Amino acid sequence: SEGIGDTRIATDHAAEGIKCSLKPLKLLYTGEFMNEPLTQDHAVLTEDRVFEMQELLAGAPSAASSRTAAILRAKLCGGLRALKSDMSAFQAANPGCALEDFVRWYASPHSGLRSDCE
């Protein structure tokens, strides 16, 4: 039964886009083994790009229509597209998953959970 704050994603499809199984890690609500999804490679932020983003954020004007604000929004949206892409891939590979499952997978890239996928 669904409880308060239940974040399960309704699904009626089979898992697809699986790189490998992350046994023994299981999905919170279904008890199925979590799968590592096939994901797209995303652009890496270089140190120069990080400094550029910091400068844009520090000097961002309050007027939403300014050219600088528009550039900042465009650059920040690139990161959101990457996150949405990873979320969609995870959902496809793990039918019935919850947001909490995605967060556990996404937040632990160096925890050793993915070592058998390489």
PDB file of C-alpha atoms in Angstrom:
ATOM      1  CA  SER A   1       0.000   0.000   0.000  1.00  0.00           C
ATOM      2  CA  GLU A   2       1.095   3.551  -0.640  1.00  0.00           C
ATOM      3  CA  GLY A   3       2.090   5.622   2.352  1.00  0.00           C
ATOM      4  CA  ILE A   4       2.638   9.299   2.963  1.00  0.00           C
ATOM      5  CA  GLY A   5       5.576  10.489   0.907  1.00  0.00           C
ATOM      6  CA  ASP A   6       5.562   7.400  -1.285  1.00  0.00           C
ATOM      7  CA  THR A   7       7.780   8.258  -4.237  1.00  0.00           C
ATOM      8  CA  ARG A   8       7.390   5.096  -6.294  1.00  0.00           C
ATOM      9  CA  ILE A   9       7.151   5.563 -10.010  1.00  0.00           C
ATOM     10  CA  ALA A  10       4.219   3.731 -11.572  1.00  0.00           C
ATOM     11  CA  THR A  11       5.333   1.473 -14.375  1.00  0.00           C
ATOM     12  CA  ASP A  12       3.964  -1.146 -16.686  1.00  0.00           C
ATOM     13  CA  HIS A  13       7.101  -1.888 -18.682  1.00  0.00           C
ATOM     14  CA  ALA A  14      10.025  -4.260 -18.380  1.00  0.00           C
ATOM     15  CA  ALA A  15      13.497  -3.051 -17.473  1.00  0.00           C
ATOM     16  CA  GLU A  16      15.593  -1.825 -20.387  1.00  0.00           C
ATOM     17  CA  GLY A  17      18.942  -0.148 -20.889  1.00  0.00           C
ATOM     18  CA  ILE A  18      20.724  -2.177 -18.205  1.00  0.00           C
ATOM     19  CA  LYS A  19      24.512  -2.119 -17.959  1.00  0.00           C
ATOM     20  CA  CYS A  20      24.585  -4.670 -15.124  1.00  0.00           C
ATOM     21  CA  SER A  21      22.937  -5.680 -11.861  1.00  0.00           C
ATOM     22  CA  LEU A  22      24.054  -4.003  -8.643  1.00  0.00           C
ATOM     23  CA  LYS A  23      23.461  -7.057  -6.439  1.00  0.00           C
ATOM     24  CA  PRO A  24      23.007  -7.113  -3.481  1.00  0.00           C
ATOM     25  CA  LEU A  25      21.549  -3.562  -3.566  1.00  0.00           C
ATOM     26  CA  LYS A  26      17.739  -3.682  -3.834  1.00  0.00           C
ATOM     27  CA  LEU A  27      15.031  -1.184  -4.724  1.00  0.00           C
ATOM     28  CA  LEU A  28      13.280   0.080  -1.606  1.00  0.00           C
ATOM     29  CA  TYR A  29       9.669  -0.682  -2.507  1.00  0.00           C
ATOM     30  CA  THR A  30       9.823  -3.600  -4.919  1.00  0.00           C
ATOM     31  CA  GLY A  31      12.669  -5.632  -3.435  1.00  0.00           C
ATOM     32  CA  GLU A  32      14.077  -6.164  -6.939  1.00  0.00           C
ATOM     33  CA  PHE A  33      17.844  -5.922  -7.406  1.00  0.00           C
ATOM     34  CA  MET A  34      18.940  -2.467  -8.490  1.00  0.00           C
ATOM     35  CA  ASN A  35      20.317  -2.201 -12.021  1.00  0.00           C
ATOM     36  CA  GLU A  36      23.068   0.067 -13.273  1.00  0.00           C
ATOM     37  CA  PRO A  37      21.586   1.957 -16.248  1.00  0.00           C
ATOM     38  CA  LEU A  38      23.329   2.724 -19.490  1.00  0.00           C
ATOM     39  CA  THR A  39      23.879   6.478 -19.370  1.00  0.00           C
ATOM     40  CA  GLN A  40      25.119   9.096 -21.785  1.00  0.00           C
ATOM     41  CA  ASP A  41      28.534  10.635 -21.316  1.00  0.00           C
ATOM     42  CA  HIS A  42      28.208  14.202 -20.083  1.00  0.00           C
ATOM     43  CA  ALA A  43      30.547  17.122 -20.603  1.00  0.00           C
ATOM     44  CA  VAL A  44      33.137  17.454 -17.881  1.00  0.00           C
ATOM     45  CA  LEU A  45      33.433  20.792 -16.108  1.00  0.00           C
ATOM     46  CA  THR A  46      36.996  21.997 -16.323  1.00  0.00           C
ATOM     47  CA  GLU A  47      38.474  24.222 -13.664  1.00  0.00           C
ATOM     48  CA  ASP A  48      38.193  27.177 -16.043  1.00  0.00           C
ATOM     49  CA  ARG A  49      34.477  26.501 -16.545  1.00  0.00           C
ATOM     50  CA  VAL A  50      33.925  26.266 -12.770  1.00  0.00           C
ATOM     51  CA  PHE A  51      35.607  29.669 -12.272  1.00  0.00           C
ATOM     52  CA  GLU A  52      33.550  31.099 -15.124  1.00  0.00           C
ATOM     53  CA  MET A  53      30.343  29.820 -13.493  1.00  0.00           C
ATOM     54  CA  GLN A  54      31.386  31.298 -10.148  1.00  0.00           C
ATOM     55  CA  GLU A  55      32.024  34.676 -11.775  1.00  0.00           C
ATOM     56  CA  LEU A  56      28.671  34.565 -13.537  1.00  0.00           C
ATOM     57  CA  LEU A  57      26.877  33.695 -10.303  1.00  0.00           C
ATOM     58  CA  ALA A  58      28.703  36.340  -8.291  1.00  0.00           C
ATOM     59  CA  GLY A  59      28.059  39.081 -10.829  1.00  0.00           C
ATOM     60  CA  ALA A  60      24.657  37.976 -12.109  1.00  0.00           C
ATOM     61  CA  PRO A  61      22.418  40.999 -12.521  1.00  0.00           C
ATOM     62  CA  SER A  62      18.945  40.925 -11.038  1.00  0.00           C
ATOM     63  CA  ALA A  63      17.215  41.757 -14.333  1.00  0.00           C
ATOM     64  CA  ALA A  64      15.998  38.472 -15.783  1.00  0.00           C
ATOM     65  CA  SER A  65      16.129  39.817 -19.337  1.00  0.00           C
ATOM     66  CA  SER A  66      19.811  40.765 -19.323  1.00  0.00           C
ATOM     67  CA  ARG A  67      22.231  39.022 -21.649  1.00  0.00           C
ATOM     68  CA  THR A  68      24.414  37.821 -18.742  1.00  0.00           C
ATOM     69  CA  ALA A  69      21.427  36.290 -16.948  1.00  0.00           C
ATOM     70  CA  ALA A  70      20.389  34.533 -20.161  1.00  0.00           C
ATOM     71  CA  ILE A  71      23.879  33.076 -20.588  1.00  0.00           C
ATOM     72  CA  LEU A  72      23.894  31.919 -16.965  1.00  0.00           C
ATOM     73  CA  ARG A  73      20.508  30.205 -17.342  1.00  0.00           C
ATOM     74  CA  ALA A  74      21.686  28.426 -20.506  1.00  0.00           C
ATOM     75  CA  LYS A  75      24.834  27.146 -18.827  1.00  0.00           C
ATOM     76  CA  LEU A  76      23.000  25.944 -15.727  1.00  0.00           C
ATOM     77  CA  CYS A  77      20.372  24.156 -17.830  1.00  0.00           C
ATOM     78  CA  GLY A  78      23.096  21.955 -19.311  1.00  0.00           C
ATOM     79  CA  GLY A  79      23.622  20.386 -15.886  1.00  0.00           C
ATOM     80  CA  LEU A  80      19.901  19.894 -15.431  1.00  0.00           C
ATOM     81  CA  ARG A  81      19.648  18.127 -18.786  1.00  0.00           C
ATOM     82  CA  ALA A  82      22.393  15.720 -17.693  1.00  0.00           C
ATOM     83  CA  LEU A  83      20.591  15.024 -14.393  1.00  0.00           C
ATOM     84  CA  LYS A  84      17.257  14.463 -16.153  1.00  0.00           C
ATOM     85  CA  SER A  85      18.949  12.138 -18.631  1.00  0.00           C
ATOM     86  CA  ASP A  86      20.476  10.074 -15.802  1.00  0.00           C
ATOM     87  CA  MET A  87      17.127   9.971 -13.970  1.00  0.00           C
ATOM     88  CA  SER A  88      15.335   8.723 -17.092  1.00  0.00           C
ATOM     89  CA  ALA A  89      17.975   6.052 -17.695  1.00  0.00           C
ATOM     90  CA  PHE A  90      17.746   4.888 -14.067  1.00  0.00           C
ATOM     91  CA  GLN A  91      13.953   4.732 -14.239  1.00  0.00           C
ATOM     92  CA  ALA A  92      14.062   2.685 -17.460  1.00  0.00           C
ATOM     93  CA  ALA A  93      16.530   0.204 -15.961  1.00  0.00           C
ATOM     94  CA  ASN A  94      14.651  -0.043 -12.648  1.00  0.00           C
ATOM     95  CA  PRO A  95      10.861  -0.246 -13.127  1.00  0.00           C
ATOM     96  CA  GLY A  96       9.011   0.547  -9.909  1.00  0.00           C
ATOM     97  CA  CYS A  97      11.937   2.503  -8.489  1.00  0.00           C
ATOM     98  CA  ALA A  98      11.531   5.422  -6.103  1.00  0.00           C
ATOM     99  CA  LEU A  99      13.299   8.760  -5.991  1.00  0.00           C
ATOM    100  CA  GLU A 100      15.179   7.479  -2.944  1.00  0.00           C
ATOM    101  CA  ASP A 101      16.568   4.607  -5.052  1.00  0.00           C
ATOM    102  CA  PHE A 102      17.876   7.061  -7.635  1.00  0.00           C
ATOM    103  CA  VAL A 103      19.468   9.221  -4.943  1.00  0.00           C
ATOM    104  CA  ARG A 104      21.217   6.204  -3.371  1.00  0.00           C
ATOM    105  CA  TRP A 105      22.614   5.212  -6.781  1.00  0.00           C
ATOM    106  CA  TYR A 106      23.474   8.722  -7.985  1.00  0.00           C
ATOM    107  CA  ALA A 107      25.136   9.839  -4.752  1.00  0.00           C
ATOM    108  CA  SER A 108      27.471   6.859  -4.499  1.00  0.00           C
ATOM    109  CA  PRO A 109      29.519   6.592  -7.693  1.00  0.00           C
ATOM    110  CA  HIS A 110      32.701   5.721  -5.799  1.00  0.00           C
ATOM    111  CA  SER A 111      31.237   3.483  -3.115  1.00  0.00           C
ATOM    112  CA  GLY A 112      32.232   0.262  -4.836  1.00  0.00           C
ATOM    113  CA  LEU A 113      28.646  -0.575  -5.762  1.00  0.00           C
ATOM    114  CA  ARG A 114      29.450  -0.250  -9.437  1.00  0.00           C
ATOM    115  CA  SER A 115      32.727  -2.170  -9.474  1.00  0.00           C
ATOM    116  CA  ASP A 116      31.248  -5.287 -11.107  1.00  0.00           C
ATOM    117  CA  CYS A 117      29.852  -3.232 -13.982  1.00  0.00           C
ATOM    118  CA  GLU A 118      33.170  -2.257 -15.475  1.00  0.00           C
TER     119      GLU A 118
END
